[in-house]
Amino acid sequence: QVQLTESGGGLVEAGDSLRITCTASGHTSSSAAMGWFRQAPGKERAFVAAINWAWNDGRTYYADSVKGRFTVSKDNARNRVYLQMNSLKPDDTAIYYCAAHPRDSPTSGAYTFWGQGTRVTVSS
């Protein structure tokens, strides 16, 4: 089992930056990757970013909509994954979820474990 807890969400203005954190506990060592997804009001959950979890593998993946603005990083020793979000737009408003143990590509939604989410609201 893996427990995931997101933190750091909040209300910001367009153009601001925000960093959200996912803290993991349990059997994380065998997870191939950790992912970030988001669900905007009235929309389906969508892939945002992911990072390979192995200590010596820092490969990252991004959705086209966030490339150049968002950066995913990790701290294996602290079992944390971060999502640094810059140049935020109102369209980034969503609940952001952390996920572990992908059963398919890290960019797919097929993860076994999910956090409860943290809300990010970007005002115009």
MMTF fields as JSON, N, C-alpha, C and O atoms, coordinates in Angstrom:
{
  "mmtfVersion": "1.0.0",
  "mmtfProducer": "UNKNOWN",
  "numBonds": 495,
  "numAtoms": 496,
  "numGroups": 124,
  "numChains": 1,
  "numModels": 1,
  "chainsPerModel": [1],
  "groupsPerChain": [124],
  "chainIdList": ["A"],
  "bondAtomList": [4, 2, 8, 6, 12, 10, 16, 14, 20, 18, 24, 22, 28, 26, 32, 30, 36, 34, 40, 38, 44, 42, 48, 46, 52, 50, 56, 54, 60, 58, 64, 62, 68, 66, 72, 70, 76, 74, 80, 78, 84, 82, 88, 86, 92, 90, 96, 94, 100, 98, 104, 102, 108, 106, 112, 110, 116, 114, 120, 118, 124, 122, 128, 126, 132, 130, 136, 134, 140, 138, 144, 142, 148, 146, 152, 150, 156, 154, 160, 158, 164, 162, 168, 166, 172, 170, 176, 174, 180, 178, 184, 182, 188, 186, 192, 190, 196, 194, 200, 198, 204, 202, 208, 206, 212, 210, 216, 214, 220, 218, 224, 222, 228, 226, 232, 230, 236, 234, 240, 238, 244, 242, 248, 246, 252, 250, 256, 254, 260, 258, 264, 262, 268, 266, 272, 270, 276, 274, 280, 278, 284, 282, 288, 286, 292, 290, 296, 294, 300, 298, 304, 302, 308, 306, 312, 310, 316, 314, 320, 318, 324, 322, 328, 326, 332, 330, 336, 334, 340, 338, 344, 342, 348, 346, 352, 350, 356, 354, 360, 358, 364, 362, 368, 366, 372, 370, 376, 374, 380, 378, 384, 382, 388, 386, 392, 390, 396, 394, 400, 398, 404, 402, 408, 406, 412, 410, 416, 414, 420, 418, 424, 422, 428, 426, 432, 430, 436, 434, 440, 438, 444, 442, 448, 446, 452, 450, 456, 454, 460, 458, 464, 462, 468, 466, 472, 470, 476, 474, 480, 478, 484, 482, 488, 486, 492, 490],
  "bondOrderList": [1, 1, 1, 1, 1, 1, 1, 1, 1, 1, 1, 1, 1, 1, 1, 1, 1, 1, 1, 1, 1, 1, 1, 1, 1, 1, 1, 1, 1, 1, 1, 1, 1, 1, 1, 1, 1, 1, 1, 1, 1, 1, 1, 1, 1, 1, 1, 1, 1, 1, 1, 1, 1, 1, 1, 1, 1, 1, 1, 1, 1, 1, 1, 1, 1, 1, 1, 1, 1, 1, 1, 1, 1, 1, 1, 1, 1, 1, 1, 1, 1, 1, 1, 1, 1, 1, 1, 1, 1, 1, 1, 1, 1, 1, 1, 1, 1, 1, 1, 1, 1, 1, 1, 1, 1, 1, 1, 1, 1, 1, 1, 1, 1, 1, 1, 1, 1, 1, 1, 1, 1, 1, 1],
  "groupList": [{"groupName": "GLN", "atomNameList": ["N", "CA", "C", "O"], "elementList": ["N", "C", "C", "O"], "formalChargeList": [0, 0, 0, 0], "bondAtomList": [1, 0, 2, 1, 3, 2], "bondOrderList": [1, 1, 2], "singleLetterCode": "Q", "chemCompType": "L-PEPTIDE LINKING"}, {"groupName": "VAL", "atomNameList": ["N", "CA", "C", "O"], "elementList": ["N", "C", "C", "O"], "formalChargeList": [0, 0, 0, 0], "bondAtomList": [1, 0, 2, 1, 3, 2], "bondOrderList": [1, 1, 2], "singleLetterCode": "V", "chemCompType": "L-PEPTIDE LINKING"}, {"groupName": "LEU", "atomNameList": ["N", "CA", "C", "O"], "elementList": ["N", "C", "C", "O"], "formalChargeList": [0, 0, 0, 0], "bondAtomList": [1, 0, 2, 1, 3, 2], "bondOrderList": [1, 1, 2], "singleLetterCode": "L", "chemCompType": "L-PEPTIDE LINKING"}, {"groupName": "THR", "atomNameList": ["N", "CA", "C", "O"], "elementList": ["N", "C", "C", "O"], "formalChargeList": [0, 0, 0, 0], "bondAtomList": [1, 0, 2, 1, 3, 2], "bondOrderList": [1, 1, 2], "singleLetterCode": "T", "chemCompType": "L-PEPTIDE LINKING"}, {"groupName": "GLU", "atomNameList": ["N", "CA", "C", "O"], "elementList": ["N", "C", "C", "O"], "formalChargeList": [0, 0, 0, 0], "bondAtomList": [1, 0, 2, 1, 3, 2], "bondOrderList": [1, 1, 2], "singleLetterCode": "E", "chemCompType": "L-PEPTIDE LINKING"}, {"groupName": "SER", "atomNameList": ["N", "CA", "C", "O"], "elementList": ["N", "C", "C", "O"], "formalChargeList": [0, 0, 0, 0], "bondAtomList": [1, 0, 2, 1, 3, 2], "bondOrderList": [1, 1, 2], "singleLetterCode": "S", "chemCompType": "L-PEPTIDE LINKING"}, {"groupName": "GLY", "atomNameList": ["N", "CA", "C", "O"], "elementList": ["N", "C", "C", "O"], "formalChargeList": [0, 0, 0, 0], "bondAtomList": [1, 0, 2, 1, 3, 2], "bondOrderList": [1, 1, 2], "singleLetterCode": "G", "chemCompType": "PEPTIDE LINKING"}, {"groupName": "ALA", "atomNameList": ["N", "CA", "C", "O"], "elementList": ["N", "C", "C", "O"], "formalChargeList": [0, 0, 0, 0], "bondAtomList": [1, 0, 2, 1, 3, 2], "bondOrderList": [1, 1, 2], "singleLetterCode": "A", "chemCompType": "L-PEPTIDE LINKING"}, {"groupName": "ASP", "atomNameList": ["N", "CA", "C", "O"], "elementList": ["N", "C", "C", "O"], "formalChargeList": [0, 0, 0, 0], "bondAtomList": [1, 0, 2, 1, 3, 2], "bondOrderList": [1, 1, 2], "singleLetterCode": "D", "chemCompType": "L-PEPTIDE LINKING"}, {"groupName": "ARG", "atomNameList": ["N", "CA", "C", "O"], "elementList": ["N", "C", "C", "O"], "formalChargeList": [0, 0, 0, 0], "bondAtomList": [1, 0, 2, 1, 3, 2], "bondOrderList": [1, 1, 2], "singleLetterCode": "R", "chemCompType": "L-PEPTIDE LINKING"}, {"groupName": "ILE", "atomNameList": ["N", "CA", "C", "O"], "elementList": ["N", "C", "C", "O"], "formalChargeList": [0, 0, 0, 0], "bondAtomList": [1, 0, 2, 1, 3, 2], "bondOrderList": [1, 1, 2], "singleLetterCode": "I", "chemCompType": "L-PEPTIDE LINKING"}, {"groupName": "CYS", "atomNameList": ["N", "CA", "C", "O"], "elementList": ["N", "C", "C", "O"], "formalChargeList": [0, 0, 0, 0], "bondAtomList": [1, 0, 2, 1, 3, 2], "bondOrderList": [1, 1, 2], "singleLetterCode": "C", "chemCompType": "L-PEPTIDE LINKING"}, {"groupName": "HIS", "atomNameList": ["N", "CA", "C", "O"], "elementList": ["N", "C", "C", "O"], "formalChargeList": [0, 0, 0, 0], "bondAtomList": [1, 0, 2, 1, 3, 2], "bondOrderList": [1, 1, 2], "singleLetterCode": "H", "chemCompType": "L-PEPTIDE LINKING"}, {"groupName": "MET", "atomNameList": ["N", "CA", "C", "O"], "elementList": ["N", "C", "C", "O"], "formalChargeList": [0, 0, 0, 0], "bondAtomList": [1, 0, 2, 1, 3, 2], "bondOrderList": [1, 1, 2], "singleLetterCode": "M", "chemCompType": "L-PEPTIDE LINKING"}, {"groupName": "TRP", "atomNameList": ["N", "CA", "C", "O"], "elementList": ["N", "C", "C", "O"], "formalChargeList": [0, 0, 0, 0], "bondAtomList": [1, 0, 2, 1, 3, 2], "bondOrderList": [1, 1, 2], "singleLetterCode": "W", "chemCompType": "L-PEPTIDE LINKING"}, {"groupName": "PHE", "atomNameList": ["N", "CA", "C", "O"], "elementList": ["N", "C", "C", "O"], "formalChargeList": [0, 0, 0, 0], "bondAtomList": [1, 0, 2, 1, 3, 2], "bondOrderList": [1, 1, 2], "singleLetterCode": "F", "chemCompType": "L-PEPTIDE LINKING"}, {"groupName": "PRO", "atomNameList": ["N", "CA", "C", "O"], "elementList": ["N", "C", "C", "O"], "formalChargeList": [0, 0, 0, 0], "bondAtomList": [1, 0, 2, 1, 3, 2], "bondOrderList": [1, 1, 2], "singleLetterCode": "P", "chemCompType": "L-PEPTIDE LINKING"}, {"groupName": "LYS", "atomNameList": ["N", "CA", "C", "O"], "elementList": ["N", "C", "C", "O"], "formalChargeList": [0, 0, 0, 0], "bondAtomList": [1, 0, 2, 1, 3, 2], "bondOrderList": [1, 1, 2], "singleLetterCode": "K", "chemCompType": "L-PEPTIDE LINKING"}, {"groupName": "ASN", "atomNameList": ["N", "CA", "C", "O"], "elementList": ["N", "C", "C", "O"], "formalChargeList": [0, 0, 0, 0], "bondAtomList": [1, 0, 2, 1, 3, 2], "bondOrderList": [1, 1, 2], "singleLetterCode": "N", "chemCompType": "L-PEPTIDE LINKING"}, {"groupName": "TYR", "atomNameList": ["N", "CA", "C", "O"], "elementList": ["N", "C", "C", "O"], "formalChargeList": [0, 0, 0, 0], "bondAtomList": [1, 0, 2, 1, 3, 2], "bondOrderList": [1, 1, 2], "singleLetterCode": "Y", "chemCompType": "L-PEPTIDE LINKING"}],
  "groupTypeList": [0, 1, 0, 2, 3, 4, 5, 6, 6, 6, 2, 1, 4, 7, 6, 8, 5, 2, 9, 10, 3, 11, 3, 7, 5, 6, 12, 3, 5, 5, 5, 7, 7, 13, 6, 14, 15, 9, 0, 7, 16, 6, 17, 4, 9, 7, 15, 1, 7, 7, 10, 18, 14, 7, 14, 18, 8, 6, 9, 3, 19, 19, 7, 8, 5, 1, 17, 6, 9, 15, 3, 1, 5, 17, 8, 18, 7, 9, 18, 9, 1, 19, 2, 0, 13, 18, 5, 2, 17, 16, 8, 8, 3, 7, 10, 19, 19, 11, 7, 7, 12, 16, 9, 8, 5, 16, 3, 5, 6, 7, 19, 3, 15, 14, 6, 0, 6, 3, 9, 1, 3, 1, 5, 5],
  "groupIdList": [1, 2, 3, 4, 5, 6, 7, 8, 9, 10, 11, 12, 13, 14, 15, 16, 17, 18, 19, 20, 21, 22, 23, 24, 25, 26, 27, 28, 29, 30, 31, 32, 33, 34, 35, 36, 37, 38, 39, 40, 41, 42, 43, 44, 45, 46, 47, 48, 49, 50, 51, 52, 53, 54, 55, 56, 57, 58, 59, 60, 61, 62, 63, 64, 65, 66, 67, 68, 69, 70, 71, 72, 73, 74, 75, 76, 77, 78, 79, 80, 81, 82, 83, 84, 85, 86, 87, 88, 89, 90, 91, 92, 93, 94, 95, 96, 97, 98, 99, 100, 101, 102, 103, 104, 105, 106, 107, 108, 109, 110, 111, 112, 113, 114, 115, 116, 117, 118, 119, 120, 121, 122, 123, 124],
  "secStructList": [7, 3, 3, 3, 3, 3, 3, 7, 7, 3, 3, 3, 3, 6, 6, 7, 7, 3, 3, 3, 3, 3, 3, 3, 3, 3, 1, 7, 6, 6, 7, 1, 3, 3, 3, 3, 3, 3, 3, 7, 6, 6, 1, 7, 7, 3, 3, 3, 3, 3, 3, 3, 7, 1, 6, 6, 7, 7, 7, 3, 3, 3, 7, 6, 6, 6, 6, 6, 6, 3, 3, 3, 3, 3, 3, 4, 4, 4, 6, 3, 3, 3, 3, 3, 3, 7, 1, 7, 7, 4, 4, 4, 7, 3, 3, 3, 3, 3, 3, 3, 3, 3, 1, 1, 7, 6, 6, 1, 1, 7, 3, 3, 3, 3, 7, 7, 7, 3, 3, 3, 3, 3, 3, 7],
  "xCoordList": [0.835, 0.0, 0.869, 1.979, 0.329, 1.002, -0.013, -1.137, 0.388, -0.459, 0.177, 1.382, -0.665, -0.193, -0.954, -2.18, -0.229, -0.856, -0.323, 0.876, -1.241, -0.874, -1.027, -1.877, -0.197, -0.282, 0.237, 0.923, -0.105, 0.434, -0.492, -0.127, -1.687, -2.626, -3.113, -2.858, -3.813, -4.347, -4.882, -5.04, -5.159, -5.692, -4.571, -3.948, -4.326, -3.297, -3.867, -4.952, -3.121, -3.534, -2.815, -1.763, -3.405, -2.784, -1.377, -1.15, -0.439, 0.949, 1.78, 3.009, 1.121, 1.829, 2.423, 2.179, 3.211, 3.8, 3.306, 2.916, 3.333, 2.905, 3.613, 3.799, 4.008, 4.583, 3.718, 3.424, 3.312, 2.569, 3.442, 4.333, 3.149, 3.991, 3.153, 2.01, 3.721, 3.116, 4.06, 5.218, 3.561, 4.352, 3.825, 2.637, 4.726, 4.329, 4.819, 5.855, 4.048, 4.473, 4.037, 3.144, 4.671, 4.354, 5.357, 6.504, 4.936, 5.815, 5.974, 5.391, 6.774, 6.984, 8.175, 8.26, 9.099, 10.359, 10.177, 10.995, 9.105, 8.919, 8.074, 7.802, 7.666, 6.868, 7.754, 8.833, 7.318, 8.127, 8.152, 9.13, 7.091, 6.998, 5.988, 5.197, 6.033, 5.031, 4.447, 5.169, 3.131, 2.48, 1.648, 1.213, 1.44, 0.514, -0.593, -0.337, -1.81, -2.978, -3.832, -3.657, -4.75, -5.654, -7.041, -7.214, -8.015, -9.398, -10.021, -10.215, -10.326, -10.975, -12.475, -12.989, -13.194, -14.647, -15.322, -15.116, -16.116, -16.852, -16.046, -16.548, -14.788, -13.93, -13.407, -13.474, -12.885, -12.301, -10.888, -10.248, -10.427, -9.078, -8.073, -8.241, -7.031, -6.076, -4.639, -4.334, -3.778, -2.359, -1.719, -2.014, -0.831, -0.097, 1.4, 2.033, 1.953, 3.399, 3.692, 2.873, 4.863, 5.293, 6.806, 7.48, 7.33, 8.769, 9.081, 8.416, 10.082, 10.49, 11.008, 11.667, 10.71, 10.938, 12.281, 12.762, 12.904, 14.177, 15.194, 15.192, 16.08, 17.037, 17.894, 18.203, 18.273, 19.21, 18.509, 19.148, 17.221, 16.463, 15.546, 14.555, 15.867, 15.07, 14.271, 13.927, 13.971, 13.224, 11.871, 11.183, 11.508, 10.248, 9.364, 9.832, 8.081, 7.073, 6.119, 5.8, 5.668, 4.77, 3.657, 3.847, 2.505, 1.439, 1.822, 2.497, 1.396, 1.739, 1.288, 1.951, 0.168, -0.408, 0.426, 0.231, 1.351, 2.136, 3.637, 4.409, 4.059, 5.482, 6.023, 5.412, 7.174, 7.797, 7.313, 7.927, 6.212, 5.686, 5.771, 6.022, 5.563, 5.567, 6.835, 7.354, 7.316, 8.48, 8.189, 7.819, 8.359, 8.191, 9.576, 10.519, 9.686, 10.958, 10.663, 9.509, 11.702, 11.495, 12.611, 13.7, 12.318, 13.303, 13.077, 12.235, 13.83, 13.617, 13.83, 13.11, 14.806, 15.122, 13.956, 13.743, 13.201, 12.073, 10.735, 9.676, 10.791, 9.563, 8.605, 7.414, 9.145, 8.34, 8.493, 9.557, 7.412, 7.392, 6.813, 5.842, 7.414, 7.002, 6.516, 6.947, 5.624, 5.207, 5.305, 4.477, 6.322, 6.502, 5.724, 5.973, 4.79, 3.928, 4.181, 3.951, 4.652, 4.929, 3.982, 3.356, 3.89, 3.038, 1.644, 1.126, 1.058, -0.243, -1.321, -1.302, -2.257, -3.375, -4.681, -4.702, -5.764, -7.058, -7.407, -8.072, -6.968, -7.234, -6.521, -6.837, -5.572, -4.879, -5.68, -5.297, -6.781, -7.627, -8.154, -8.782, -7.895, -8.283, -7.92, -7.25, -8.38, -7.865, -6.709, -6.851, -5.576, -4.375, -4.16, -4.172, -3.965, -3.809, -2.424, -1.873, -1.889, -0.637, -0.994, -1.99, -0.171, -0.438, 0.86, 1.924, 0.745, 1.917, 1.589, 0.425, 2.633, 2.528, 1.705, 0.579, 2.271, 1.579, 1.536, 2.52, 0.403, 0.262, 0.533, 0.54, 0.753, 1.015, 2.022, 2.846, 1.973, 2.871, 2.666, 1.543, 3.731, 3.563, 2.611, 2.121, 2.346, 1.447, -0.004, -0.897, -0.238, -1.618, -2.229, -1.522, -3.498, -4.171, -4.239, -4.929, -3.533, -3.637, -2.671, -1.738, -2.884, -2.096, -2.904, -4.132, -2.192, -2.862, -3.261, -4.328, -2.418, -2.652, -2.793, -2.074, -3.745, -4.049, -4.162, -4.588, -3.77, -4.003, -5.396, -6.173, -5.704, -7.029, -7.116, -8.209, -5.982, -5.976, -5.787, -6.087, -5.286, -5.164, -5.689, -5.376, -6.488, -7.159, -6.268, -5.689, -6.168, -5.45, -6.444, -7.085, -6.562, -7.467, -6.662, -5.951, -6.777, -6.055, -7.072, -7.898, -7.008, -7.946, -7.367, -6.152, -8.257, -7.81, -7.656, -7.29],
  "yCoordList": [-1.197, 0.0, 1.245, 1.263, 2.273, 3.572, 4.638, 4.644, 5.533, 6.663, 7.94, 8.163, 8.755, 9.981, 11.169, 11.136, 12.212, 13.409, 14.625, 14.901, 15.346, 16.567, 17.773, 17.783, 18.772, 20.004, 21.159, 20.966, 22.368, 23.566, 24.279, 25.315, 23.748, 24.432, 25.735, 26.02, 26.517, 27.778, 28.65, 28.216, 29.895, 30.88, 31.843, 32.466, 31.955, 32.86, 33.651, 33.355, 34.654, 35.456, 34.965, 34.328, 35.274, 34.921, 35.51, 36.67, 34.677, 35.09, 34.716, 34.76, 34.349, 33.962, 32.567, 31.847, 32.211, 30.875, 30.193, 30.843, 28.87, 28.075, 26.735, 26.192, 26.2, 24.859, 23.97, 24.296, 22.845, 21.861, 20.632, 20.318, 19.953, 18.839, 17.585, 17.649, 16.464, 15.166, 14.405, 14.164, 14.035, 13.256, 11.825, 11.584, 10.889, 9.485, 8.682, 8.979, 7.661, 6.706, 5.316, 5.162, 4.319, 2.952, 2.433, 2.878, 1.509, 0.829, 1.632, 1.311, 2.675, 3.526, 3.1, 3.472, 2.33, 2.065, 1.354, 1.513, 0.567, -0.193, 0.544, 0.014, 1.758, 2.52, 2.98, 3.524, 2.772, 3.179, 4.685, 5.245, 5.338, 6.78, 7.351, 6.626, 8.656, 9.389, 10.428, 11.088, 10.556, 11.457, 12.528, 12.39, 13.599, 14.656, 14.735, 14.732, 14.804, 14.946, 16.071, 16.489, 16.561, 17.596, 17.415, 16.887, 17.864, 17.817, 19.184, 19.644, 19.81, 21.116, 20.928, 19.861, 21.946, 21.829, 21.438, 22.082, 20.398, 19.963, 19.209, 18.91, 18.893, 18.197, 16.903, 16.687, 16.048, 14.809, 15.056, 16.055, 14.141, 14.229, 14.086, 13.243, 14.912, 14.95, 14.895, 15.377, 14.303, 14.22, 15.607, 16.431, 15.85, 17.112, 16.877, 17.439, 16.042, 15.791, 14.492, 14.013, 13.934, 12.735, 12.681, 13.333, 11.898, 11.747, 10.309, 9.731, 9.732, 8.393, 8.382, 9.326, 7.317, 7.327, 6.74, 7.049, 5.914, 5.319, 6.4, 7.493, 6.06, 7.037, 7.641, 8.833, 6.818, 7.278, 7.582, 7.59, 7.827, 8.099, 9.279, 9.169, 10.387, 11.588, 12.007, 13.18, 11.059, 11.405, 12.003, 11.518, 13.062, 13.749, 13.732, 13.546, 13.93, 13.936, 15.092, 15.371, 15.761, 16.901, 16.894, 16.466, 17.373, 17.658, 18.906, 19.797, 18.963, 20.11, 21.426, 22.451, 21.397, 22.628, 23.243, 24.41, 22.478, 23.01, 23.047, 23.536, 22.544, 22.553, 23.972, 24.89, 24.142, 25.452, 26.287, 27.301, 25.874, 26.612, 25.797, 26.354, 24.498, 23.633, 22.779, 22.398, 22.491, 21.619, 20.604, 20.971, 19.332, 18.267, 17.86, 17.755, 17.633, 17.196, 16.258, 16.081, 15.665, 14.678, 14.737, 15.247, 14.209, 14.006, 12.586, 12.355, 11.641, 10.242, 9.999, 9.207, 10.671, 10.438, 10.831, 10.228, 11.848, 12.325, 11.833, 12.2, 10.995, 10.465, 11.592, 11.554, 12.576, 13.711, 13.974, 13.775, 14.419, 14.87, 16.284, 16.572, 17.138, 18.533, 18.9, 18.325, 19.857, 20.435, 21.947, 22.578, 22.513, 23.952, 24.509, 24.14, 25.39, 25.939, 27.433, 28.19, 27.85, 29.263, 29.795, 29.029, 31.101, 31.758, 31.134, 30.784, 31.002, 30.343, 31.117, 32.346, 30.37, 30.93, 30.478, 29.479, 31.205, 30.759, 29.331, 28.599, 28.938, 27.574, 26.505, 25.322, 26.892, 25.927, 25.62, 24.75, 26.319, 26.075, 24.651, 24.226, 23.914, 22.507, 21.944, 22.589, 20.733, 19.946, 19.118, 18.426, 19.199, 18.498, 17.252, 17.303, 16.136, 14.85, 14.266, 14.396, 13.632, 12.886, 11.402, 10.929, 10.688, 9.269, 8.473, 8.986, 7.202, 6.324, 4.964, 4.582, 4.246, 2.91, 2.892, 2.394, 3.435, 3.368, 1.939, 1.205, 1.548, 0.208, 0.222, -0.817, 1.426, 1.608, 2.748, 2.938, 3.492, 4.642, 5.634, 5.784, 6.325, 7.345, 8.47, 9.193, 8.625, 9.691, 9.242, 10.058, 7.978, 7.489, 7.677, 7.991, 7.496, 7.635, 6.345, 6.272, 5.326, 4.009, 3.851, 3.05, 4.598, 4.492, 3.753, 3.825, 3.049, 2.252, 3.081, 2.868, 4.02, 4.773, 6.272, 6.835, 6.887, 8.307, 9.029, 8.457, 10.302, 11.144, 11.741, 11.488, 12.544, 13.163, 14.463, 14.978, 14.989, 16.196, 17.472, 17.538, 18.474, 19.814, 20.807, 20.712, 21.761, 22.681, 23.867, 24.493, 24.161, 25.34, 26.206, 25.749, 27.442, 28.381, 29.576, 30.216, 29.871, 30.985, 32.023, 31.759, 33.192, 34.259, 35.127, 35.277, 35.684, 36.512, 37.966, 38.794],
  "zCoordList": [0.0, 0.0, 0.0, 0.531, -0.608, -0.661, -0.284, -0.785, 0.595, 0.956, 0.384, 0.497, -0.224, -0.862, -0.299, -0.195, 0.062, 0.603, -0.136, -0.133, -0.768, -1.464, -0.53, 0.36, -0.75, 0.028, -0.806, -1.809, -0.371, -0.998, -1.952, -2.507, -2.156, -3.043, -2.434, -1.265, -3.234, -2.732, -3.835, -4.976, -3.478, -4.411, -4.801, -3.941, -6.089, -6.598, -7.768, -8.268, -8.19, -9.328, -10.591, -10.523, -11.719, -12.994, -13.061, -12.716, -13.515, -13.592, -12.381, -12.429, -11.301, -10.082, -10.211, -11.18, -9.201, -9.109, -7.842, -6.872, -7.879, -6.728, -6.81, -7.9, -5.664, -5.632, -4.768, -3.618, -5.33, -4.558, -4.342, -5.131, -3.241, -2.794, -2.609, -2.155, -2.959, -2.692, -1.768, -2.11, -0.609, 0.34, 0.347, 0.56, 0.112, 0.0, 1.193, 1.787, 1.525, 2.55, 2.118, 1.284, 2.69, 2.302, 1.289, 1.262, 0.469, -0.482, -1.771, -2.806, -1.672, -2.838, -3.676, -4.847, -3.112, -3.794, -5.129, -6.035, -5.254, -6.487, -7.524, -8.601, -7.199, -8.167, -9.316, -9.084, -10.528, -11.687, -11.848, -12.344, -11.437, -11.617, -10.638, -10.034, -10.497, -9.732, -10.682, -11.431, -10.633, -11.58, -10.907, -9.763, -11.651, -11.252, -12.304, -13.508, -11.819, -12.672, -12.127, -10.982, -12.933, -12.444, -13.028, -14.127, -12.269, -12.729, -12.524, -11.399, -13.63, -13.604, -13.474, -13.809, -12.993, -12.849, -14.154, -15.183, -14.113, -15.289, -16.318, -17.401, -15.994, -16.957, -16.357, -15.147, -17.229, -16.769, -16.232, -16.561, -15.416, -14.894, -16.034, -16.915, -16.015, -17.113, -16.596, -15.505, -17.396, -17.062, -17.08, -17.947, -16.1, -16.041, -16.208, -17.101, -15.338, -15.366, -14.623, -13.839, -14.878, -14.168, -14.141, -14.939, -13.218, -13.097, -12.722, -11.863, -13.358, -12.998, -11.564, -11.129, -10.836, -9.395, -8.987, -7.897, -9.805, -9.432, -9.074, -9.641, -8.1, -7.586, -8.695, -8.671, -9.657, -10.692, -12.012, -13.064, -11.966, -13.179, -12.941, -12.218, -13.536, -13.323, -14.54, -14.685, -15.417, -16.628, -16.256, -15.358, -16.967, -16.71, -17.939, -19.062, -17.704, -18.76, -18.47, -17.315, -19.534, -19.35, -20.392, -21.53, -19.975, -20.928, -21.722, -21.204, -22.957, -23.809, -23.191, -23.348, -22.492, -21.953, -20.83, -20.489, -20.253, -19.135, -19.429, -18.605, -20.576, -20.916, -20.893, -21.44, -20.255, -20.165, -18.997, -18.667, -18.36, -17.215, -15.916, -14.847, -16.011, -14.834, -14.828, -15.878, -13.626, -13.462, -12.365, -11.25, -12.687, -11.704, -11.214, -11.998, -9.912, -9.333, -8.174, -7.784, -7.634, -6.574, -5.546, -5.81, -4.384, -3.336, -2.832, -1.964, -3.375, -3.027, -1.538, -0.929, -0.953, 0.458, 1.36, 2.411, 0.94, 1.737, 1.196, 1.707, 0.152, -0.454, -0.855, -0.549, -1.536, -1.947, -3.44, -4.026, -4.021, -5.407, -5.408, -4.708, -6.188, -6.222, -7.618, -8.618, -7.66, -8.939, -8.795, -8.138, -9.417, -9.441, -10.617, -11.765, -10.336, -11.377, -11.503, -10.56, -12.657, -12.926, -13.992, -14.724, -14.066, -15.072, -15.095, -16.156, -13.936, -13.833, -14.57, -14.63, -15.129, -15.881, -15.23, -14.51, -15.478, -14.937, -15.388, -14.655, -16.575, -17.061, -16.247, -16.38, -15.412, -14.547, -13.296, -12.513, -13.098, -11.934, -11.955, -12.925, -10.876, -10.825, -9.454, -8.647, -9.226, -8.11, -8.664, -9.672, -7.996, -8.451, -7.602, -6.372, -8.29, -7.636, -7.903, -8.997, -6.895, -7.011, -7.172, -6.626, -7.923, -8.152, -8.156, -8.501, -7.761, -7.705, -8.306, -8.422, -8.682, -9.268, -10.551, -10.567, -11.623, -12.908, -13.424, -13.322, -13.973, -14.535, -16.041, -16.7, -16.561, -17.991, -18.116, -17.221, -19.183, -19.341, -18.21, -17.728, -17.767, -16.719, -17.113, -16.245, -18.389, -18.828, -18.906, -19.134, -18.723, -18.734, -17.362, -16.404, -17.258, -15.97, -15.186, -14.169, -15.644, -15.034, -13.868, -13.938, -12.809, -11.591, -10.533, -10.498, -9.682, -8.653, -7.447, -6.872, -7.06, -5.831, -6.138, -6.965, -5.44, -5.65, -4.319, -3.315, -4.33, -3.179, -3.215, -4.136, -2.192, -2.094, -2.875, -3.112, -3.272, -4.097, -3.301, -2.109, -3.985, -3.413, -4.436, -5.623, -3.971, -4.893, -5.218, -4.33, -6.5, -6.989, -7.75, -8.696, -7.334, -7.986, -8.473, -7.697, -9.755, -10.352, -10.797, -11.67, -10.199, -10.557, -11.672, -11.803, -12.458, -13.597, -13.205, -14.039]
}
